[in-house]
XYZ file of C-alpha atoms in Angstrom:
651
model
C 202.700 109.382 180.950
C 200.477 109.055 177.923
C 201.805 106.911 174.951
C 203.565 108.992 171.969
C 204.024 107.139 168.839
C 207.377 107.484 167.066
C 208.056 109.741 164.185
C 208.448 106.537 161.862
C 205.046 105.114 163.130
C 203.487 108.683 162.655
C 204.645 108.553 158.930
C 203.344 104.882 158.498
C 199.869 105.679 159.888
C 199.688 109.118 157.976
C 200.475 107.048 154.678
C 197.992 104.495 155.401
C 195.342 107.071 156.153
C 196.114 109.154 153.050
C 195.856 106.026 150.874
C 192.554 105.092 152.413
C 191.424 108.595 151.734
C 192.609 108.392 148.105
C 190.866 104.990 147.653
C 187.726 106.419 149.030
C 187.854 109.509 146.804
C 188.713 107.242 143.605
C 186.095 104.650 144.491
C 183.531 106.201 141.855
C 185.845 106.441 139.205
C 187.418 103.126 139.976
C 183.948 101.216 140.095
C 183.157 103.199 136.833
C 186.063 101.998 135.175
C 185.453 98.550 136.246
C 181.806 98.549 135.108
C 182.951 99.933 131.741
C 185.438 97.116 131.398
C 182.806 94.525 132.269
C 180.195 96.201 129.785
C 182.720 96.085 127.017
C 183.555 92.515 127.793
C 179.756 91.585 127.878
C 178.709 92.991 124.631
C 181.589 91.306 123.027
C 180.329 87.908 123.882
C 178.859 85.831 121.056
C 175.798 85.193 123.085
C 175.088 88.778 123.696
C 175.529 89.457 120.121
C 173.246 86.964 118.808
C 170.545 88.087 121.086
C 170.998 91.796 120.735
C 173.320 92.525 117.668
C 176.454 94.459 117.824
C 177.980 97.972 116.704
C 181.122 98.718 114.829
C 182.543 101.948 114.043
C 183.483 102.985 110.325
C 187.118 103.862 109.602
C 186.877 107.055 107.552
C 189.953 108.730 106.276
C 190.152 112.305 107.441
C 189.632 114.051 103.998
C 186.290 112.099 103.580
C 184.691 113.051 107.020
C 181.777 115.323 106.318
C 178.494 116.587 107.973
C 176.144 114.092 106.792
C 172.966 116.005 106.281
C 171.366 113.578 103.891
C 171.971 110.066 102.936
C 170.540 107.816 100.042
C 171.359 104.374 99.024
C 171.685 103.877 95.228
C 171.291 100.813 93.117
C 174.995 100.592 92.942
C 175.041 99.644 96.500
C 176.752 102.946 97.343
C 175.550 105.390 99.524
C 175.228 109.217 98.609
C 176.184 111.294 101.730
C 175.271 114.940 101.124
C 176.402 117.806 103.338
C 176.389 120.941 101.036
C 177.568 123.577 103.275
C 176.699 121.343 106.259
C 175.229 123.716 108.565
C 178.434 125.848 108.591
C 178.305 129.292 107.271
C 181.948 129.569 106.636
C 181.814 126.850 104.178
C 178.706 128.512 102.688
C 180.553 131.848 102.558
C 183.495 130.241 100.667
C 181.130 128.109 98.234
C 182.584 124.843 99.619
C 179.864 122.178 99.281
C 180.419 118.431 99.974
C 179.039 115.044 98.686
C 180.770 111.889 99.496
C 180.183 108.596 97.750
C 180.778 105.650 100.112
C 180.997 102.076 98.905
C 180.128 99.880 102.219
C 181.264 96.627 100.580
C 184.730 97.889 99.938
C 184.583 100.657 102.560
C 185.946 103.205 100.254
C 185.004 106.752 99.688
C 184.798 109.341 96.721
C 184.389 113.090 96.765
C 181.743 114.227 94.375
C 181.787 117.692 92.780
C 178.797 119.567 94.296
C 177.459 122.365 92.179
C 174.959 124.008 94.560
C 174.505 124.040 98.356
C 172.236 120.969 98.683
C 172.267 121.674 102.630
C 168.686 120.975 103.527
C 167.313 120.016 100.125
C 164.964 117.055 99.097
C 165.616 113.892 97.404
C 163.845 110.964 96.027
C 164.627 107.859 93.630
C 163.725 107.947 90.034
C 162.506 104.866 88.000
C 165.808 104.708 86.243
C 167.791 104.700 89.541
C 168.918 108.157 89.402
C 168.533 110.420 92.535
C 166.403 113.867 92.094
C 167.871 116.354 94.445
C 165.974 119.668 94.454
C 166.269 122.871 96.656
C 168.862 123.760 99.130
C 170.277 126.872 100.799
C 170.385 130.338 99.407
C 171.159 132.208 102.511
C 171.929 131.457 106.170
C 169.499 132.839 108.878
C 170.193 135.890 110.808
C 168.669 135.882 114.344
C 167.119 138.562 116.340
C 169.716 141.238 117.070
C 171.970 140.241 114.225
C 170.009 142.078 111.500
C 171.176 145.495 110.872
C 169.857 146.273 107.480
C 166.099 145.887 106.876
C 165.403 143.132 104.486
C 162.420 141.549 102.860
C 160.836 140.539 99.437
C 160.675 142.660 96.341
C 158.240 141.525 93.523
C 159.861 142.350 90.235
C 157.246 142.959 87.570
C 157.771 142.694 83.614
C 155.220 144.201 81.336
C 157.059 143.415 78.176
C 155.624 140.243 76.432
C 158.548 140.295 74.016
C 161.480 140.121 76.508
C 162.573 138.046 79.553
C 164.393 140.146 81.911
C 167.219 138.954 83.915
C 168.528 141.265 86.744
C 171.917 140.397 88.388
C 172.634 140.237 92.126
C 173.422 143.800 93.236
C 170.731 145.454 91.326
C 169.287 148.583 93.294
C 165.639 149.431 93.692
C 164.859 152.986 94.329
C 161.601 154.390 96.268
C 159.922 157.709 95.134
C 161.482 158.985 98.541
C 164.776 158.055 97.401
C 165.380 155.080 99.690
C 167.347 152.129 97.978
C 167.443 148.524 98.286
C 169.934 146.188 96.796
C 169.126 142.559 95.423
C 171.139 139.650 97.120
C 170.605 137.137 94.238
C 170.064 137.080 90.380
C 166.566 137.212 89.525
C 164.952 136.361 86.233
C 161.510 137.539 85.178
C 159.591 135.814 82.374
C 157.826 137.559 79.482
C 154.621 139.198 80.270
C 151.481 137.097 79.075
C 149.834 138.484 75.770
C 146.436 137.429 75.040
C 144.353 138.146 71.948
C 140.594 138.208 72.454
C 137.730 138.085 69.813
C 134.811 140.396 70.573
C 131.355 140.705 68.826
C 129.371 143.738 68.345
C 125.660 144.091 68.910
C 124.965 142.837 65.455
C 127.011 139.732 66.006
C 129.770 140.784 63.658
C 133.367 139.943 64.779
C 135.341 143.004 65.861
C 138.978 143.568 65.718
C 141.227 141.759 68.004
C 141.777 143.036 71.316
C 145.050 142.498 72.961
C 145.651 142.287 76.655
C 149.161 142.187 78.454
C 149.288 140.727 81.884
C 152.596 141.491 83.610
C 154.668 138.501 84.930
C 156.634 138.715 88.073
C 159.315 136.940 90.068
C 160.524 137.691 93.701
C 163.979 138.590 95.225
C 165.302 139.209 98.518
C 166.587 142.758 99.049
C 168.423 144.609 101.957
C 168.459 148.262 102.555
C 171.582 150.170 101.326
C 171.639 152.008 104.538
C 171.785 150.466 108.142
C 168.799 151.245 110.742
C 165.140 151.599 111.059
C 164.690 154.563 108.627
C 164.390 151.880 105.564
C 161.753 149.695 107.378
C 158.503 149.719 105.505
C 155.369 147.680 105.652
C 153.703 149.544 102.776
C 153.719 148.444 99.200
C 155.096 150.847 96.835
C 156.623 150.877 93.201
C 160.236 151.028 92.861
C 162.403 152.171 89.932
C 165.323 149.981 88.973
C 168.533 151.992 88.838
C 170.094 151.755 85.588
C 166.926 151.043 83.528
C 165.869 153.793 81.296
C 163.263 154.421 78.335
C 160.613 151.701 77.708
C 162.786 149.335 79.990
C 162.159 151.186 82.887
C 158.495 151.685 82.045
C 158.142 148.058 81.761
C 160.235 146.675 84.536
C 159.871 147.858 88.054
C 159.746 146.577 91.734
C 156.795 146.301 94.123
C 158.092 145.926 97.763
C 156.614 143.583 100.602
C 157.205 144.048 104.104
C 160.805 144.981 104.680
C 161.905 144.709 108.438
C 164.677 144.209 110.941
C 163.002 141.163 112.103
C 164.947 137.787 112.243
C 165.787 136.495 108.781
C 165.179 132.662 108.395
C 167.076 130.452 105.972
C 166.290 131.007 102.145
C 165.772 128.269 99.658
C 167.044 127.744 96.012
C 165.120 126.529 92.827
C 167.901 124.466 91.657
C 167.339 120.879 90.886
C 169.601 118.040 89.696
C 169.808 114.251 88.985
C 172.345 112.350 90.404
C 173.695 109.577 88.155
C 174.933 106.513 90.013
C 176.716 105.145 87.156
C 178.634 108.280 85.966
C 178.751 109.462 89.737
C 178.124 112.956 88.979
C 175.256 115.616 89.305
C 173.271 116.438 86.291
C 171.349 119.752 86.123
C 167.618 119.608 85.145
C 165.174 122.540 85.071
C 164.905 124.311 88.268
C 161.702 124.314 90.468
C 159.280 127.024 90.106
C 159.469 127.871 93.697
C 162.612 128.132 95.918
C 162.696 125.439 98.620
C 164.583 124.879 101.730
C 163.392 121.712 104.062
C 161.263 120.251 101.283
C 159.952 116.888 100.989
C 160.253 114.887 97.610
C 157.969 112.045 97.186
C 157.874 109.503 94.388
C 154.382 108.925 92.885
C 153.026 105.647 91.169
C 153.747 106.989 87.667
C 157.330 107.824 88.390
C 156.889 111.357 88.730
C 157.889 113.196 91.941
C 156.016 115.706 93.976
C 157.881 118.511 95.766
C 156.180 119.891 99.136
C 156.757 122.681 101.440
C 160.003 124.446 102.392
C 161.224 127.884 103.029
C 161.124 130.262 100.011
C 163.418 132.423 98.487
C 162.819 135.178 101.260
C 162.708 132.805 104.064
C 158.740 132.380 104.323
C 157.371 128.987 104.531
C 155.692 128.113 101.235
C 151.818 128.490 101.388
C 151.162 125.324 99.554
C 152.413 125.798 96.045
C 153.587 122.224 95.549
C 154.977 121.221 92.197
C 155.621 117.813 90.203
C 158.796 116.715 88.391
C 158.415 114.603 85.288
C 161.765 112.657 84.804
C 160.958 112.211 81.008
C 160.712 115.990 80.158
C 162.947 117.037 82.999
C 160.646 119.615 83.821
C 158.121 120.888 86.559
C 154.674 121.711 86.701
C 152.399 122.973 89.353
C 150.828 120.314 91.621
C 147.732 120.390 93.774
C 147.832 123.173 96.449
C 148.133 122.263 100.090
C 150.039 123.667 102.955
C 152.291 121.380 105.218
C 155.080 122.161 107.618
C 158.566 121.639 106.461
C 159.755 118.225 105.657
C 156.263 116.490 105.992
C 156.397 112.708 106.000
C 154.100 111.818 102.966
C 153.533 108.020 102.199
C 152.141 106.757 98.877
C 149.159 104.375 99.700
C 147.135 102.002 97.652
C 145.000 103.811 95.253
C 147.398 106.735 94.894
C 146.612 108.792 97.859
C 149.164 110.329 100.189
C 149.078 109.639 103.928
C 150.444 112.183 106.271
C 150.888 111.014 109.799
C 151.592 114.578 111.058
C 155.268 113.778 111.203
C 157.447 117.013 110.080
C 160.808 118.264 110.816
C 159.783 121.866 111.786
C 159.087 125.356 110.512
C 155.608 126.177 110.582
C 153.061 127.646 113.078
C 151.725 125.026 115.765
C 148.105 125.379 114.498
C 148.594 124.706 110.826
C 149.243 121.402 108.871
C 149.713 119.559 112.072
C 146.915 117.042 111.967
C 147.167 113.718 110.291
C 145.073 112.596 107.104
C 144.776 111.272 103.527
C 145.542 113.472 100.783
C 143.791 112.781 97.523
C 145.918 114.368 94.797
C 143.425 114.224 92.217
C 140.489 115.954 93.944
C 142.936 117.773 96.434
C 140.664 116.830 99.349
C 142.143 116.092 102.707
C 140.512 113.595 104.971
C 141.565 114.131 108.635
C 142.535 110.909 110.586
C 141.536 110.941 114.249
C 143.037 109.151 117.541
C 146.597 110.408 117.413
C 147.883 110.939 121.050
C 150.232 113.932 121.813
C 149.454 115.604 118.660
C 151.192 118.760 119.778
C 154.364 116.622 119.671
C 154.723 115.408 116.185
C 157.749 117.474 115.027
C 160.884 115.679 114.889
C 158.970 112.348 115.034
C 159.846 109.258 113.236
C 157.178 107.531 110.867
C 157.013 104.779 108.233
C 154.689 102.521 106.494
C 154.963 99.312 108.363
C 156.022 96.235 106.644
C 154.511 94.441 104.747
C 153.295 97.427 102.533
C 150.202 95.300 101.621
C 148.933 95.732 105.241
C 148.605 99.468 104.611
C 149.597 100.409 108.177
C 151.453 103.524 109.056
C 153.231 104.215 112.515
C 154.503 107.399 114.050
C 157.242 106.998 116.938
C 158.074 109.935 119.454
C 158.543 113.436 118.557
C 158.424 116.630 120.294
C 156.964 120.176 120.649
C 157.159 122.719 117.846
C 160.477 124.652 117.610
C 162.738 124.622 120.554
C 160.097 123.065 122.812
C 161.498 120.788 125.761
C 158.484 118.510 125.171
C 159.147 114.917 123.897
C 156.719 112.133 123.815
C 157.214 108.244 124.321
C 154.033 107.964 122.194
C 153.960 105.272 119.346
C 150.737 104.937 117.405
C 149.647 102.925 114.360
C 146.784 103.586 111.804
C 145.219 100.834 109.598
C 144.353 102.564 106.504
C 142.508 99.524 105.222
C 139.745 100.166 107.618
C 136.513 102.047 106.626
C 137.154 104.496 109.204
C 140.661 104.311 110.005
C 141.884 105.948 113.250
C 145.230 105.905 115.214
C 145.558 103.171 117.936
C 148.359 103.726 120.430
C 151.199 101.313 120.290
C 153.899 100.440 123.032
C 155.794 103.231 124.606
C 159.265 104.299 123.812
C 161.579 103.806 126.848
C 161.497 107.766 127.244
C 160.268 110.571 125.325
C 162.438 110.873 122.220
C 162.988 113.365 119.251
C 165.081 112.563 116.093
C 164.586 108.858 116.362
C 165.528 106.988 113.171
C 163.451 103.959 112.122
C 164.620 101.479 109.592
C 162.599 98.555 108.135
C 164.533 95.200 108.185
C 164.149 92.230 105.646
C 162.319 90.042 108.657
C 159.709 92.695 108.811
C 160.979 94.206 112.058
C 161.482 97.802 112.489
C 165.112 98.786 114.062
C 164.665 102.094 115.929
C 167.727 103.835 117.090
C 169.413 107.083 118.962
C 167.392 110.367 119.116
C 167.486 112.824 122.100
C 164.976 113.905 124.905
C 165.289 117.412 124.367
C 165.601 119.821 121.237
C 168.946 119.150 119.318
C 170.234 117.035 122.318
C 170.243 119.908 124.692
C 171.363 119.327 128.248
C 173.478 116.197 127.151
C 170.029 114.340 126.344
C 171.182 111.978 123.786
C 169.502 108.529 123.988
C 171.997 105.772 123.781
C 169.582 103.150 123.077
C 168.006 100.892 120.205
C 165.275 98.483 119.862
C 163.325 96.409 117.557
C 159.572 96.700 116.870
C 157.662 93.788 115.876
C 154.526 94.725 114.049
C 152.894 91.298 114.627
C 153.267 91.308 118.266
C 152.935 95.149 118.611
C 155.766 95.062 120.960
C 159.446 96.333 121.233
C 162.559 94.184 122.280
C 165.920 95.522 123.057
C 168.838 95.849 120.741
C 172.468 96.553 121.559
C 173.191 100.249 122.339
C 174.839 102.532 119.870
C 178.034 104.196 121.155
C 177.652 107.283 119.384
C 174.811 109.730 120.294
C 172.762 111.178 117.386
C 170.086 113.880 117.280
C 169.200 116.452 114.873
C 170.768 116.014 111.317
C 171.242 112.203 111.822
C 170.168 109.505 109.399
C 169.914 105.608 109.507
C 169.414 103.532 106.318
C 169.367 99.709 105.378
C 172.567 98.351 103.588
C 172.157 95.704 100.823
C 174.041 93.239 103.204
C 171.475 93.613 105.813
C 173.177 95.791 108.307
C 172.151 99.460 109.418
C 174.271 102.442 108.866
C 173.945 105.284 111.144
C 175.269 109.036 110.365
C 175.365 112.575 111.452
C 174.238 114.572 114.420
C 174.181 118.213 115.089
C 173.997 118.980 118.853
C 173.091 122.487 119.897
C 175.725 122.138 122.733
C 178.510 119.818 123.677
C 178.121 119.887 127.319
C 175.351 119.271 129.981
C 175.357 122.851 131.300
C 174.781 124.061 127.580
C 177.919 126.315 127.547
C 179.957 125.124 124.897
C 178.703 125.172 121.288
C 178.153 121.773 119.740
C 180.151 120.231 116.897
C 178.966 118.129 114.220
C 179.213 114.292 114.646
C 181.331 113.069 111.897
C 181.541 109.360 113.034
C 179.565 106.699 111.492
C 178.423 103.301 113.015
C 176.989 100.050 111.572
C 174.725 97.869 113.395
C 174.850 94.202 112.754
C 171.546 92.592 113.530
C 171.113 89.448 115.649
C 169.848 87.458 112.796
C 173.186 87.836 111.240
C 175.299 86.814 114.218
C 173.271 83.751 115.565
C 172.849 81.595 112.744
C 175.695 79.061 112.453
C 174.702 77.678 108.984
C 175.186 80.926 107.322
C 172.740 83.009 105.524
C 170.459 82.026 102.468
C 171.996 82.891 99.236
C 170.333 83.895 95.904
C 172.105 82.913 92.837
C 172.099 84.298 89.077
C 168.665 85.827 88.058
C 167.479 88.859 86.069
C 168.253 92.489 87.060
C 164.948 93.637 85.353
C 161.269 92.438 86.198
C 159.736 90.912 83.182
C 156.215 91.853 81.903
C 154.714 88.899 83.753
C 155.990 90.434 87.068
C 158.169 87.381 87.843
C 161.615 86.784 88.368
C 163.531 83.348 88.853
C 166.894 82.975 90.723
C 169.000 80.022 91.167
C 169.372 78.896 94.751
C 170.638 75.869 96.571
C 168.537 76.938 99.802
C 165.010 76.418 98.117
C 163.786 74.472 101.282
C 165.287 76.786 103.890
C 163.857 80.058 102.350
C 160.347 81.004 103.789
C 159.918 84.561 102.732
C 160.941 87.206 100.116
C 160.621 90.989 100.364
C 161.155 93.731 97.865
C 162.558 96.635 99.622
C 162.943 100.150 98.314
C 166.146 101.926 99.185
C 166.252 104.751 101.617
C 166.812 108.562 100.852
C 166.599 109.758 104.450
C 167.039 113.265 106.003
C 166.007 114.853 109.333
C 164.568 111.491 110.357
C 162.075 111.828 107.365
C 162.243 108.850 104.932
C 159.216 108.529 102.637
C 161.185 106.300 100.141
C 161.509 103.135 102.148
C 158.987 100.345 101.851
C 158.945 96.626 102.032
C 156.572 94.612 99.734
C 155.789 90.953 100.617
C 156.245 88.609 97.552
C 154.636 85.380 96.610
C 157.134 82.481 96.205
C 157.377 79.474 93.824
C 159.861 76.917 94.452
C 161.713 74.078 92.292
C 164.567 71.806 92.999
C 167.102 74.578 92.560
C 165.306 77.800 91.985
C 163.014 80.239 93.323
C 160.665 82.356 91.688
C 159.268 85.591 93.162
C 156.079 87.448 92.123
C 155.701 91.068 92.458
C 152.183 92.686 92.937
C 150.825 94.463 89.810
C 149.892 97.828 91.554
C 152.303 100.994 91.036
C 150.580 102.542 94.034
C 152.153 99.649 96.132
C 155.133 99.039 94.227
C 156.102 102.555 92.595
C 158.617 102.073 89.492
C 162.455 101.881 90.401
C 165.258 99.906 91.541
C 164.495 97.478 94.899
C 166.555 95.320 96.951
C 165.217 91.654 96.854
C 165.970 89.928 100.098
C 164.989 86.320 101.056
C 164.822 85.135 104.624
C 164.676 81.717 106.400
C 162.545 80.846 109.252
C 164.862 82.376 111.991
C 164.588 85.757 109.896
C 168.242 85.509 108.526
C 168.294 87.455 105.374
C 170.291 86.870 102.226
C 172.438 89.541 100.639
C 170.162 91.711 98.457
C 169.814 91.301 94.749
C 169.062 94.501 93.003
C 166.100 94.455 90.663
C 164.344 97.106 88.280
C 160.676 97.239 88.519
C 159.258 99.192 85.493
């Protein structure tokens, strides 16, 4: 008779079998858990951190968490984190705009009253330490299929030389056929221009004055009163302004541009403010002449600031009507005309020319403004620079003036195709602008194709690069949880500790005065690999502590008392007990970064003179190399260990 196990034995066998099956099923999870525990152990070891650095997360009280769209380091050592409406239309509709001031030393936060929507504005440091903030959001986009009322631009003409005309939001414009459009914003139209001309008769005698009047104009976005295609027009016509009569009606009227049911892009504002780091508040200044959304602001060698590109007040990319802000008069004047895609990276170089490495953050056709070159503002000539590989993948790339600035080398890292392209490149390239015929030369590849990479110049002349994604806005869970250092002398990368928080679109990184790097933001399109769950803005902040601050047992070099303003002889002397230990000094301009674009940061090598108990640094006397403003002064030892920064104002 065949053997039959007992009921008890059956239960035992079944129990063991079930346990074995469960262990088998859970093996990957158990292995993953074990690997995670080991990884956490490994990265916490002093030897690991001394080689690769370490990351810590910032503890942010709930009421101060915000969507970090822009970040700028101020000469007070605090970081201005600007969100505006933060890419949240509900906040925009409520008029709820955020700015948070963070003190990294005390890890304290303060909310700043924000008078306009600075979401996707531009910013640059001014010589006195204030931060110029200009542009932002007038209206959120409407995608294809969301537009039910035709919209477009209406040019408002004023033929009265004695009167400025202001039309409030909601003003109606009526066509000869009775079709009406309503303005979505206030619009102010300057006085018409009156010119008196002298003419002479055939005999040479002066004739009576002849007066000519040239109408002024301003543009405003309008929408049709009625829904549907019957209000679409691509013809220019003259529109009466409902409510005006008599001479006012004769002198003031509308001329329509294309009014369509097409997708309506974000629209910019003209507003400009200076943020005062001492009073810790925004102070209004004259608005820009053009509305701008996604503009670049770049400081010039004379302390003025150039505003470039952006989407205008009807959502069209600016054709090249750049303008210049003078911090002495608080006014704007028109600058040289040149087209760029939005948020172009423009670096001030020796001699005053601006170098465009083709880095930009989007908006604009693929066949315009995508080639790198040197722009001479005085002659408005643009010299193209050859040699850049993957030139169709410069959007959302990172770029910087490599340290030290005296070398005049510019690097571009990564990037992707135009718009929502899936393309992303591993390419890095460097151009030496000191050469007679400069051209890009390929550098070492990134570990993978990367968009939205952030790059930060360090006091030891290395470049710390971190985060990004391999696809548009982190699509398909494509965040890159990696960081590395680039060594300009060796033209090579070395690994750094990996960040724990993924960051792509709307992320920033900047150097703090204590030598650490702070990272902010990220605005993924989706929250899952399948791209089915809409993304949520990343409000966590991480700080990277570089290996140089973790491996040196003797501590870091220290600068003692010294001036906070550079003297006329371009020298500054500081007390120190570490004279023999200090091997280098760098003057570092603080960052103002958004959309991976940071044209402010630069590092200048300084000449050192030592005494027994002091150190004197000498700053180059070239404003195109060292634009006026506040800088961080770092000294380093032979191992690259930096001091904490001393702030010094360069006139």
